[in-house]
mmCIF file of C-alpha atoms and ligand atoms in Angstrom:
data_model
loop_
_atom_site.group_PDB
_atom_site.id
_atom_site.type_symbol
_atom_site.label_atom_id
_atom_site.label_comp_id
_atom_site.label_asym_id
_atom_site.label_seq_id
_atom_site.Cartn_x
_atom_site.Cartn_y
_atom_site.Cartn_z
ATOM 1 C CA UNK D 1 86.809 132.096 93.659
ATOM 2 C CA UNK D 2 87.129 135.741 92.754
ATOM 3 C CA UNK D 3 89.852 135.495 90.107
ATOM 4 C CA UNK D 4 88.809 136.681 86.647
ATOM 5 C CA UNK D 5 90.857 134.037 84.896
ATOM 6 C CA UNK D 6 89.275 130.620 85.185
ATOM 7 C CA UNK D 7 90.903 127.275 84.438
ATOM 8 C CA UNK D 8 89.051 125.454 81.669
ATOM 9 C CA UNK D 9 89.335 121.793 80.775
ATOM 10 C CA UNK D 10 90.248 122.031 77.087
ATOM 11 C CA UNK D 11 90.887 118.350 76.437
ATOM 12 C CA UNK D 12 90.324 114.961 78.010
ATOM 13 C CA UNK D 13 91.704 111.544 77.252
ATOM 14 C CA UNK D 14 92.434 108.208 78.871
ATOM 15 C CA UNK D 15 94.062 104.828 78.695
ATOM 16 C CA UNK D 16 92.724 101.455 79.747
ATOM 17 C CA UNK D 17 94.687 98.218 79.732
ATOM 18 C CA UNK D 18 93.376 95.553 77.365
ATOM 19 C CA UNK D 19 92.889 92.708 79.822
ATOM 20 C CA UNK D 20 89.290 92.432 81.034
ATOM 21 C CA UNK D 21 88.772 90.751 84.413
ATOM 22 C CA UNK D 22 85.103 89.723 84.512
ATOM 23 C CA UNK D 23 82.912 88.825 87.463
ATOM 24 C CA UNK D 24 82.730 85.253 86.195
ATOM 25 C CA UNK D 25 86.533 84.984 86.276
ATOM 26 C CA UNK D 26 86.485 86.329 89.859
ATOM 27 C CA UNK D 27 83.921 83.644 90.728
ATOM 28 C CA UNK D 28 86.674 81.135 90.016
ATOM 29 C CA UNK D 29 89.240 83.002 92.139
ATOM 30 C CA UNK D 30 87.277 83.786 95.336
ATOM 31 C CA UNK D 31 83.992 82.806 96.984
ATOM 32 C CA UNK D 32 81.707 85.300 95.252
ATOM 33 C CA UNK D 33 79.024 85.559 92.579
ATOM 34 C CA UNK D 34 78.332 87.856 89.653
ATOM 35 C CA UNK D 35 74.959 88.569 91.257
ATOM 36 C CA UNK D 36 76.471 89.683 94.603
ATOM 37 C CA UNK D 37 79.073 91.917 92.950
ATOM 38 C CA UNK D 38 76.553 93.483 90.568
ATOM 39 C CA UNK D 39 73.940 94.121 93.242
ATOM 40 C CA UNK D 40 76.282 95.358 95.981
ATOM 41 C CA UNK D 41 78.691 97.418 93.845
ATOM 42 C CA UNK D 42 77.515 97.774 90.212
ATOM 43 C CA UNK D 43 80.808 96.415 88.828
ATOM 44 C CA UNK D 44 80.620 93.864 85.984
ATOM 45 C CA UNK D 45 84.228 93.934 84.806
ATOM 46 C CA UNK D 46 87.471 95.822 85.274
ATOM 47 C CA UNK D 47 90.744 96.257 83.361
ATOM 48 C CA UNK D 48 94.064 94.876 84.572
ATOM 49 C CA UNK D 49 97.506 96.010 83.412
ATOM 50 C CA UNK D 50 99.400 92.810 82.645
ATOM 51 C CA UNK D 51 102.457 94.143 80.763
ATOM 52 C CA UNK D 52 105.531 92.894 82.620
ATOM 53 C CA UNK D 53 107.435 95.666 84.346
ATOM 54 C CA UNK D 54 104.787 98.286 83.567
ATOM 55 C CA UNK D 55 103.566 100.528 86.385
ATOM 56 C CA UNK D 56 101.160 103.426 86.701
ATOM 57 C CA UNK D 57 103.329 105.715 84.536
ATOM 58 C CA UNK D 58 102.860 103.299 81.606
ATOM 59 C CA UNK D 59 99.145 104.105 81.602
ATOM 60 C CA UNK D 60 99.573 107.782 82.504
ATOM 61 C CA UNK D 61 102.018 108.294 79.650
ATOM 62 C CA UNK D 62 99.601 106.797 77.150
ATOM 63 C CA UNK D 63 96.724 108.922 78.436
ATOM 64 C CA UNK D 64 98.827 112.102 78.172
ATOM 65 C CA UNK D 65 100.191 111.204 74.723
ATOM 66 C CA UNK D 66 96.681 110.837 73.317
ATOM 67 C CA UNK D 67 95.605 114.038 75.117
ATOM 68 C CA UNK D 68 98.440 115.991 73.469
ATOM 69 C CA UNK D 69 97.620 114.581 70.032
ATOM 70 C CA UNK D 70 93.942 115.306 70.421
ATOM 71 C CA UNK D 71 94.501 118.904 71.542
ATOM 72 C CA UNK D 72 97.351 119.596 69.089
ATOM 73 C CA UNK D 73 99.602 120.419 72.001
ATOM 74 C CA UNK D 74 103.341 120.119 71.693
ATOM 75 C CA UNK D 75 104.881 118.538 74.816
ATOM 76 C CA UNK D 76 107.290 121.446 75.264
ATOM 77 C CA UNK D 77 104.326 123.813 75.745
ATOM 78 C CA UNK D 78 103.323 122.111 79.008
ATOM 79 C CA UNK D 79 104.232 124.231 82.043
ATOM 80 C CA UNK D 80 103.271 121.754 84.765
ATOM 81 C CA UNK D 81 102.170 118.128 84.967
ATOM 82 C CA UNK D 82 100.508 116.795 88.118
ATOM 83 C CA UNK D 83 99.781 113.114 88.633
ATOM 84 C CA UNK D 84 97.283 111.942 91.241
ATOM 85 C CA UNK D 85 98.028 108.375 92.290
ATOM 86 C CA UNK D 86 98.343 106.056 95.276
ATOM 87 C CA UNK D 87 100.154 103.438 93.229
ATOM 88 C CA UNK D 88 103.284 105.295 92.104
ATOM 89 C CA UNK D 89 105.791 103.301 90.045
ATOM 90 C CA UNK D 90 108.166 103.722 93.011
ATOM 91 C CA UNK D 91 108.058 105.683 96.301
ATOM 92 C CA UNK D 92 110.307 108.144 94.466
ATOM 93 C CA UNK D 93 110.847 109.640 91.970
ATOM 94 C CA UNK D 94 107.322 110.885 91.447
ATOM 95 C CA UNK D 95 105.284 109.127 88.768
ATOM 96 C CA UNK D 96 104.603 112.589 87.300
ATOM 97 C CA UNK D 97 108.371 112.973 86.720
ATOM 98 C CA UNK D 98 108.380 109.692 84.795
ATOM 99 C CA UNK D 99 105.336 110.569 82.702
ATOM 100 C CA UNK D 100 106.721 114.053 81.905
ATOM 101 C CA UNK D 101 109.988 112.480 80.735
ATOM 102 C CA UNK D 102 108.190 109.821 78.650
ATOM 103 C CA UNK D 103 106.023 112.371 76.834
ATOM 104 C CA UNK D 104 109.026 114.736 76.458
ATOM 105 C CA UNK D 105 107.443 117.593 78.413
ATOM 106 C CA UNK D 106 110.909 119.047 78.824
ATOM 107 C CA UNK D 107 109.788 122.497 80.050
ATOM 108 C CA UNK D 108 107.372 121.211 82.664
ATOM 109 C CA UNK D 109 107.990 120.659 86.319
ATOM 110 C CA UNK D 110 105.956 117.809 87.721
ATOM 111 C CA UNK D 111 104.876 116.220 90.966
ATOM 112 C CA UNK D 112 102.453 113.685 92.429
ATOM 113 C CA UNK D 113 99.476 114.237 94.663
ATOM 114 C CA UNK D 114 98.431 111.477 97.027
ATOM 115 C CA UNK D 115 94.777 111.758 97.988
ATOM 116 C CA UNK D 116 93.488 108.318 97.034
ATOM 117 C CA UNK D 117 90.074 108.386 95.382
ATOM 118 C CA UNK D 118 89.852 112.180 95.705
ATOM 119 C CA UNK D 119 93.293 112.563 94.123
ATOM 120 C CA UNK D 120 92.035 113.769 90.762
ATOM 121 C CA UNK D 121 89.929 116.515 92.353
ATOM 122 C CA UNK D 122 92.800 117.611 94.600
ATOM 123 C CA UNK D 123 95.134 117.723 91.573
ATOM 124 C CA UNK D 124 92.596 119.493 89.377
ATOM 125 C CA UNK D 125 92.023 122.222 91.952
ATOM 126 C CA UNK D 126 95.761 122.589 92.650
ATOM 127 C CA UNK D 127 96.499 122.870 88.927
ATOM 128 C CA UNK D 128 93.691 125.359 88.400
ATOM 129 C CA UNK D 129 95.285 127.755 90.903
ATOM 130 C CA UNK D 130 98.356 128.134 88.669
ATOM 131 C CA UNK D 131 96.096 128.974 85.735
ATOM 132 C CA UNK D 132 93.769 131.401 87.527
ATOM 133 C CA UNK D 133 96.749 133.168 89.123
ATOM 134 C CA UNK D 134 97.958 133.843 85.585
ATOM 135 C CA UNK D 135 101.197 131.935 86.209
ATOM 136 C CA UNK D 136 100.787 129.164 83.623
ATOM 137 C CA UNK D 137 99.008 128.612 80.325
ATOM 138 C CA UNK D 138 98.997 124.834 79.945
ATOM 139 C CA UNK D 139 98.797 122.365 82.802
ATOM 140 C CA UNK D 140 98.201 118.624 82.465
ATOM 141 C CA UNK D 141 96.441 116.726 85.252
ATOM 142 C CA UNK D 142 96.651 112.938 85.251
ATOM 143 C CA UNK D 143 94.695 110.560 87.475
ATOM 144 C CA UNK D 144 96.197 107.088 87.255
ATOM 145 C CA UNK D 145 96.272 103.972 89.379
ATOM 146 C CA UNK D 146 97.384 100.397 88.944
ATOM 147 C CA UNK D 147 95.214 99.121 91.795
ATOM 148 C CA UNK D 148 95.930 95.501 90.813
ATOM 149 C CA UNK D 149 99.451 96.026 92.213
ATOM 150 C CA UNK D 150 98.098 96.491 95.771
ATOM 151 C CA UNK D 151 95.079 94.183 95.736
ATOM 152 C CA UNK D 152 94.980 90.720 97.288
ATOM 153 C CA UNK D 153 93.218 88.510 94.742
ATOM 154 C CA UNK D 154 92.356 86.085 97.529
ATOM 155 C CA UNK D 155 90.353 88.746 99.422
ATOM 156 C CA UNK D 156 86.800 88.927 98.097
ATOM 157 C CA UNK D 157 86.067 92.104 100.050
ATOM 158 C CA UNK D 158 88.461 94.180 97.934
ATOM 159 C CA UNK D 159 89.421 92.308 94.745
ATOM 160 C CA UNK D 160 85.961 92.632 93.234
ATOM 161 C CA UNK D 161 85.923 96.430 93.368
ATOM 162 C CA UNK D 162 89.163 97.761 91.952
ATOM 163 C CA UNK D 163 90.665 98.074 88.463
ATOM 164 C CA UNK D 164 93.493 99.806 86.590
ATOM 165 C CA UNK D 165 93.340 102.872 84.354
ATOM 166 C CA UNK D 166 94.456 106.427 83.657
ATOM 167 C CA UNK D 167 92.705 109.625 82.633
ATOM 168 C CA UNK D 168 94.186 113.015 81.775
ATOM 169 C CA UNK D 169 92.931 116.547 81.181
ATOM 170 C CA UNK D 170 94.508 119.709 79.815
ATOM 171 C CA UNK D 171 93.806 122.952 81.680
ATOM 172 C CA UNK D 172 94.106 126.345 79.998
ATOM 173 C CA UNK D 173 92.961 129.874 80.868
ATOM 174 C CA UNK D 174 89.362 130.604 79.925
ATOM 175 C CA UNK D 175 88.510 133.928 78.387
ATOM 176 C CA UNK D 176 84.769 133.652 78.926
ATOM 177 C CA UNK D 177 84.275 132.442 82.492
ATOM 178 C CA UNK D 178 84.027 128.784 81.565
ATOM 179 C CA UNK D 179 85.938 126.183 83.541
ATOM 180 C CA UNK D 180 86.312 125.568 87.257
ATOM 181 C CA UNK D 181 83.873 127.794 89.144
ATOM 182 C CA UNK D 182 84.087 126.614 92.740
ATOM 183 C CA UNK D 183 85.267 123.758 94.916
ATOM 184 C CA UNK D 184 85.129 122.246 98.381
ATOM 185 C CA UNK D 185 87.944 119.912 99.409
ATOM 186 C CA UNK D 186 88.193 118.202 102.778
ATOM 187 C CA UNK D 187 90.344 115.646 104.588
ATOM 188 C CA UNK D 188 90.313 113.809 107.896
ATOM 189 C CA UNK D 189 93.304 111.600 108.645
ATOM 190 C CA UNK D 190 91.373 109.728 111.319
ATOM 191 C CA UNK D 191 90.009 107.728 108.396
ATOM 192 C CA UNK D 192 93.332 105.863 108.255
ATOM 193 C CA UNK D 193 91.806 103.236 110.522
ATOM 194 C CA UNK D 194 89.263 102.188 107.915
ATOM 195 C CA UNK D 195 91.142 102.344 104.618
ATOM 196 C CA UNK D 196 94.892 101.993 104.241
ATOM 197 C CA UNK D 197 97.834 99.951 103.034
ATOM 198 C CA UNK D 198 99.550 98.928 106.284
ATOM 199 C CA UNK D 199 103.146 98.307 105.199
ATOM 200 C CA UNK D 200 105.739 99.487 102.728
ATOM 201 C CA UNK D 201 105.937 103.014 104.100
ATOM 202 C CA UNK D 202 108.296 104.500 106.692
ATOM 203 C CA UNK D 203 106.169 103.358 109.611
ATOM 204 C CA UNK D 204 106.380 99.705 108.630
ATOM 205 C CA UNK D 205 108.996 99.105 105.939
ATOM 206 C CA UNK D 206 108.776 95.966 103.830
ATOM 207 C CA UNK D 207 110.002 92.806 105.528
ATOM 208 C CA UNK D 208 109.420 89.106 105.214
ATOM 209 C CA UNK D 209 106.878 89.456 108.024
ATOM 210 C CA UNK D 210 104.895 92.208 106.286
ATOM 211 C CA UNK D 211 104.805 90.198 103.075
ATOM 212 C CA UNK D 212 103.661 87.058 104.876
ATOM 213 C CA UNK D 213 100.986 89.052 106.733
ATOM 214 C CA UNK D 214 99.708 90.433 103.392
ATOM 215 C CA UNK D 215 100.262 93.988 104.594
ATOM 216 C CA UNK D 216 101.211 95.327 101.170
ATOM 217 C CA UNK D 217 97.598 95.139 100.057
ATOM 218 C CA UNK D 218 94.633 97.474 100.483
ATOM 219 C CA UNK D 219 92.878 97.071 103.806
ATOM 220 C CA UNK D 220 89.303 98.333 103.862
ATOM 221 C CA UNK D 221 86.547 98.220 106.452
ATOM 222 C CA UNK D 222 83.958 98.471 103.708
ATOM 223 C CA UNK D 223 80.894 99.151 105.828
ATOM 224 C CA UNK D 224 82.481 102.070 107.726
ATOM 225 C CA UNK D 225 83.894 103.598 104.541
ATOM 226 C CA UNK D 226 80.543 103.177 102.829
ATOM 227 C CA UNK D 227 78.718 105.029 105.608
ATOM 228 C CA UNK D 228 81.160 107.957 105.551
ATOM 229 C CA UNK D 229 81.226 108.099 101.743
ATOM 230 C CA UNK D 230 77.460 108.250 101.393
ATOM 231 C CA UNK D 231 77.050 111.198 103.738
ATOM 232 C CA UNK D 232 80.223 113.176 103.012
ATOM 233 C CA UNK D 233 80.166 112.987 99.202
ATOM 234 C CA UNK D 234 76.528 114.096 99.201
ATOM 235 C CA UNK D 235 77.194 116.851 101.800
ATOM 236 C CA UNK D 236 79.878 118.621 99.773
ATOM 237 C CA UNK D 237 77.993 118.172 96.499
ATOM 238 C CA UNK D 238 74.865 119.752 97.991
ATOM 239 C CA UNK D 239 76.946 122.525 99.613
ATOM 240 C CA UNK D 240 78.731 123.500 96.405
ATOM 241 C CA UNK D 241 75.370 123.555 94.571
ATOM 242 C CA UNK D 242 73.747 125.677 97.248
ATOM 243 C CA UNK D 243 76.410 128.357 97.342
ATOM 244 C CA UNK D 244 76.307 128.620 93.537
ATOM 245 C CA UNK D 245 72.498 128.738 93.485
ATOM 246 C CA UNK D 246 72.223 125.524 91.526
ATOM 247 C CA UNK D 247 69.134 123.326 91.778
ATOM 248 C CA UNK D 248 69.045 119.711 90.581
ATOM 249 C CA UNK D 249 67.614 120.856 87.229
ATOM 250 C CA UNK D 250 70.548 123.234 86.676
ATOM 251 C CA UNK D 251 73.077 120.403 86.882
ATOM 252 C CA UNK D 252 73.729 118.755 83.514
ATOM 253 C CA UNK D 253 75.853 115.942 84.932
ATOM 254 C CA UNK D 254 77.031 114.583 88.242
ATOM 255 C CA UNK D 255 80.536 113.175 87.670
ATOM 256 C CA UNK D 256 81.022 110.931 90.690
ATOM 257 C CA UNK D 257 83.978 108.879 91.807
ATOM 258 C CA UNK D 258 83.109 105.295 90.872
ATOM 259 C CA UNK D 259 83.496 103.327 94.126
ATOM 260 C CA UNK D 260 80.065 101.806 94.508
ATOM 261 C CA UNK D 261 76.885 102.400 92.490
ATOM 262 C CA UNK D 262 74.882 102.643 95.721
ATOM 263 C CA UNK D 263 77.034 105.577 96.934
ATOM 264 C CA UNK D 264 76.598 107.271 93.551
ATOM 265 C CA UNK D 265 72.800 106.786 93.618
ATOM 266 C CA UNK D 266 72.561 108.234 97.138
ATOM 267 C CA UNK D 267 74.587 111.298 96.125
ATOM 268 C CA UNK D 268 72.434 111.912 93.045
ATOM 269 C CA UNK D 269 69.229 111.603 95.093
ATOM 270 C CA UNK D 270 70.467 114.115 97.654
ATOM 271 C CA UNK D 271 71.354 116.552 94.851
ATOM 272 C CA UNK D 272 67.991 116.102 93.134
ATOM 273 C CA UNK D 273 69.737 114.916 89.974
ATOM 274 C CA UNK D 274 68.015 112.214 87.871
ATOM 275 C CA UNK D 275 69.753 108.951 86.938
ATOM 276 C CA UNK D 276 70.008 110.044 83.310
ATOM 277 C CA UNK D 277 72.333 112.856 84.403
ATOM 278 C CA UNK D 278 74.813 110.694 86.304
ATOM 279 C CA UNK D 279 78.038 109.659 84.599
ATOM 280 C CA UNK D 280 78.612 105.970 85.170
ATOM 281 C CA UNK D 281 81.322 103.590 84.013
ATOM 282 C CA UNK D 282 81.800 101.523 87.165
ATOM 283 C CA UNK D 283 80.249 98.539 85.343
ATOM 284 C CA UNK D 284 83.143 98.544 82.821
ATOM 285 C CA UNK D 285 86.154 99.648 84.836
ATOM 286 C CA UNK D 286 85.352 99.239 88.559
ATOM 287 C CA UNK D 287 87.087 101.602 90.960
ATOM 288 C CA UNK D 288 90.236 102.927 89.295
ATOM 289 C CA UNK D 289 90.876 105.293 92.264
ATOM 290 C CA UNK D 290 92.359 108.552 90.854
ATOM 291 C CA UNK D 291 91.303 107.705 87.286
ATOM 292 C CA UNK D 292 87.534 107.324 87.701
ATOM 293 C CA UNK D 293 86.531 110.967 87.194
ATOM 294 C CA UNK D 294 88.684 111.792 84.127
ATOM 295 C CA UNK D 295 87.677 108.428 82.589
ATOM 296 C CA UNK D 296 84.000 109.388 83.074
ATOM 297 C CA UNK D 297 84.589 112.771 81.432
ATOM 298 C CA UNK D 298 86.308 110.985 78.544
ATOM 299 C CA UNK D 299 83.453 108.496 78.139
ATOM 300 C CA UNK D 300 80.729 111.163 78.205
ATOM 301 C CA UNK D 301 82.593 113.921 76.362
ATOM 302 C CA UNK D 302 80.299 113.739 73.335
ATOM 303 C CA UNK D 303 77.220 114.351 75.447
ATOM 304 C CA UNK D 304 78.591 117.626 76.865
ATOM 305 C CA UNK D 305 78.237 121.132 75.493
ATOM 306 C CA UNK D 306 79.915 124.447 76.107
ATOM 307 C CA UNK D 307 78.452 125.768 79.360
ATOM 308 C CA UNK D 308 77.243 122.371 80.655
ATOM 309 C CA UNK D 309 77.136 122.474 84.466
ATOM 310 C CA UNK D 310 79.041 119.573 86.009
ATOM 311 C CA UNK D 311 79.483 118.630 89.648
ATOM 312 C CA UNK D 312 82.534 116.423 90.152
ATOM 313 C CA UNK D 313 82.456 114.588 93.490
ATOM 314 C CA UNK D 314 84.658 112.075 95.277
ATOM 315 C CA UNK D 315 85.294 110.331 98.570
ATOM 316 C CA UNK D 316 88.181 108.034 99.464
ATOM 317 C CA UNK D 317 91.130 106.989 101.567
ATOM 318 C CA UNK D 318 92.475 109.498 104.071
ATOM 319 C CA UNK D 319 89.646 110.199 104.426
ATOM 320 C CA UNK D 320 89.625 112.719 101.607
ATOM 321 C CA UNK D 321 86.583 114.097 99.834
ATOM 322 C CA UNK D 322 85.369 116.985 97.778
ATOM 323 C CA UNK D 323 83.167 118.472 95.099
ATOM 324 C CA UNK D 324 84.101 120.739 92.192
ATOM 325 C CA UNK D 325 81.703 122.818 90.091
ATOM 326 C CA UNK D 326 82.825 123.006 86.466
ATOM 327 C CA UNK D 327 81.293 124.840 83.509
ATOM 328 C CA UNK D 328 82.354 122.692 80.564
ATOM 329 C CA UNK D 329 84.371 124.690 78.026
ATOM 330 C CA UNK D 330 84.373 122.393 75.007
ATOM 331 C CA UNK D 331 81.613 122.532 72.436
ATOM 332 C CA UNK D 332 81.142 119.215 70.721
ATOM 333 C CA UNK D 333 78.314 120.598 68.565
ATOM 334 C CA UNK D 334 76.177 117.538 69.253
HETATM 335 O O1 UT7 C 401 86.947 104.273 96.680
HETATM 336 C C1 UT7 C 401 87.427 104.376 97.977
HETATM 337 C C2 UT7 C 401 86.332 104.395 98.958
HETATM 338 N N1 UT7 C 401 85.737 103.107 99.031
HETATM 339 C C3 UT7 C 401 84.434 102.985 99.056
HETATM 340 O O2 UT7 C 401 83.724 103.936 98.921
HETATM 341 C C4 UT7 C 401 83.889 101.579 99.290
HETATM 342 C C5 UT7 C 401 82.769 101.616 100.288
HETATM 343 N N2 UT7 C 401 82.282 100.297 100.653
HETATM 344 C C6 UT7 C 401 81.618 99.500 99.797
HETATM 345 O O3 UT7 C 401 81.453 99.805 98.640
HETATM 346 C C7 UT7 C 401 80.990 98.248 100.362
HETATM 347 O O4 UT7 C 401 81.089 98.260 101.766
HETATM 348 C C8 UT7 C 401 81.620 96.933 99.822
HETATM 349 C C9 UT7 C 401 81.255 96.745 98.370
HETATM 350 C C10 UT7 C 401 83.122 96.956 100.000
HETATM 351 C C11 UT7 C 401 81.027 95.737 100.596
HETATM 352 O O5 UT7 C 401 79.626 95.749 100.504
HETATM 353 P P1 UT7 C 401 78.726 95.652 101.820
HETATM 354 O O6 UT7 C 401 77.352 95.636 101.371
HETATM 355 O O7 UT7 C 401 79.138 96.736 102.748
HETATM 356 O O8 UT7 C 401 79.124 94.223 102.366
HETATM 357 P P2 UT7 C 401 79.698 93.830 103.792
HETATM 358 O O9 UT7 C 401 81.141 94.090 103.862
HETATM 359 O O10 UT7 C 401 78.817 94.398 104.868
HETATM 360 O O11 UT7 C 401 79.426 92.285 103.768
HETATM 361 C C12 UT7 C 401 78.096 91.739 103.725
HETATM 362 C C13 UT7 C 401 78.207 90.245 103.540
HETATM 363 C C14 UT7 C 401 79.208 89.610 104.502
HETATM 364 O O12 UT7 C 401 78.715 88.336 104.845
HETATM 365 P P3 UT7 C 401 77.977 88.077 106.249
HETATM 366 O O13 UT7 C 401 78.978 88.481 107.293
HETATM 367 O O14 UT7 C 401 76.780 88.975 106.212
HETATM 368 O O15 UT7 C 401 77.682 86.639 106.189
HETATM 369 C C15 UT7 C 401 80.450 89.456 103.660
HETATM 370 O O16 UT7 C 401 81.265 88.404 104.109
HETATM 371 O O17 UT7 C 401 78.701 89.959 102.229
HETATM 372 C C16 UT7 C 401 79.866 89.148 102.315
HETATM 373 N N3 UT7 C 401 80.754 89.510 101.221
HETATM 374 C C17 UT7 C 401 80.669 88.928 100.020
HETATM 375 N N4 UT7 C 401 79.880 87.973 99.531
HETATM 376 C C18 UT7 C 401 80.072 87.597 98.256
HETATM 377 C C19 UT7 C 401 81.727 90.436 101.196
HETATM 378 N N5 UT7 C 401 82.314 90.483 99.987
HETATM 379 C C20 UT7 C 401 81.678 89.537 99.246
HETATM 380 C C21 UT7 C 401 81.820 89.115 97.917
HETATM 381 N N6 UT7 C 401 80.995 88.151 97.463
HETATM 382 N N7 UT7 C 401 82.734 89.629 97.091
#
């Protein structure tokens, strides 16, 4: 990216529902064990949004409200709010519209980005273009998913992985070259075969038949997705490092999408990054789809310093995947 203005992350926050769904509770729901889930995925527990009538915007709104408080930002200063999600409150209006209204961001326009587990990276990069072009000064990016709304809790292949949550970041222009340095984003719609939600869209609208056939839930061919994720997430991470002359030692943290600890470990190995420099919260929250990366940044914020080199990386439904090189702009003086 040649632009002189860079988009810096100047605040990060999140929201997690209170209810904790543990592996031992899942043992009572489906034929599985804590040992299998822990060994094969790394997940120990996940959060579930139980509030009646509350959708993804409920969590996104709370994440953005705490972000605005934390960064002393008035909602009317926000120019644009983008929400990455595959579990919108409704097919339309966009969940971003609902969040913007709830937080009273009355001067912002807002829209959703649908890129599944890579959604946060897609939204972050899209938002950063408005900042580096000099068009906007304050853009909020939310990654939020209520995965429990599209998961079949009788299917042990998927119900053990996913959870609910929301993360949000504020992007502002950087005066000293901190912020988003480079990115690689990719997609390949042929991945639809392996990871999708079959019904509820225009191709197969909801009907009694689709409900009975459980087609409003996530379908995943786990093994095929796993294979693609391992190679593609590592490929783009290595590529973005190479073209920015970064070696494993130069990377302060890998911030990976939290789908499976084994995919994360493989990516870190390929990058030459030690385990101690890998952000991990899959054990607590599972796979929250668009929320995993901002929730990691939120969890590890106090370990980061101004200038810390981060590689954000994701792979997910679509297929979509990507890696973003960020120079952290906040100094926590730790
Ligand atoms: O975030 C979006 C992108 N998604 C991903 O990146 C997910 C990628 N895939 C995965 O993480 C893994 O494929 C899973 C965690 C979904 C599954 O792990 P796996 O090691 O690939 O298991 P598998 O599907 O190959 O199944 C192995 C065995 C099977 O039994 P048999 O046929 O060998 O007898 C499954 O029936 O494990 C069985 N199995 C389970 N056993 C206990 C599948 N799920 C469970 C379970 N508990 N929950």
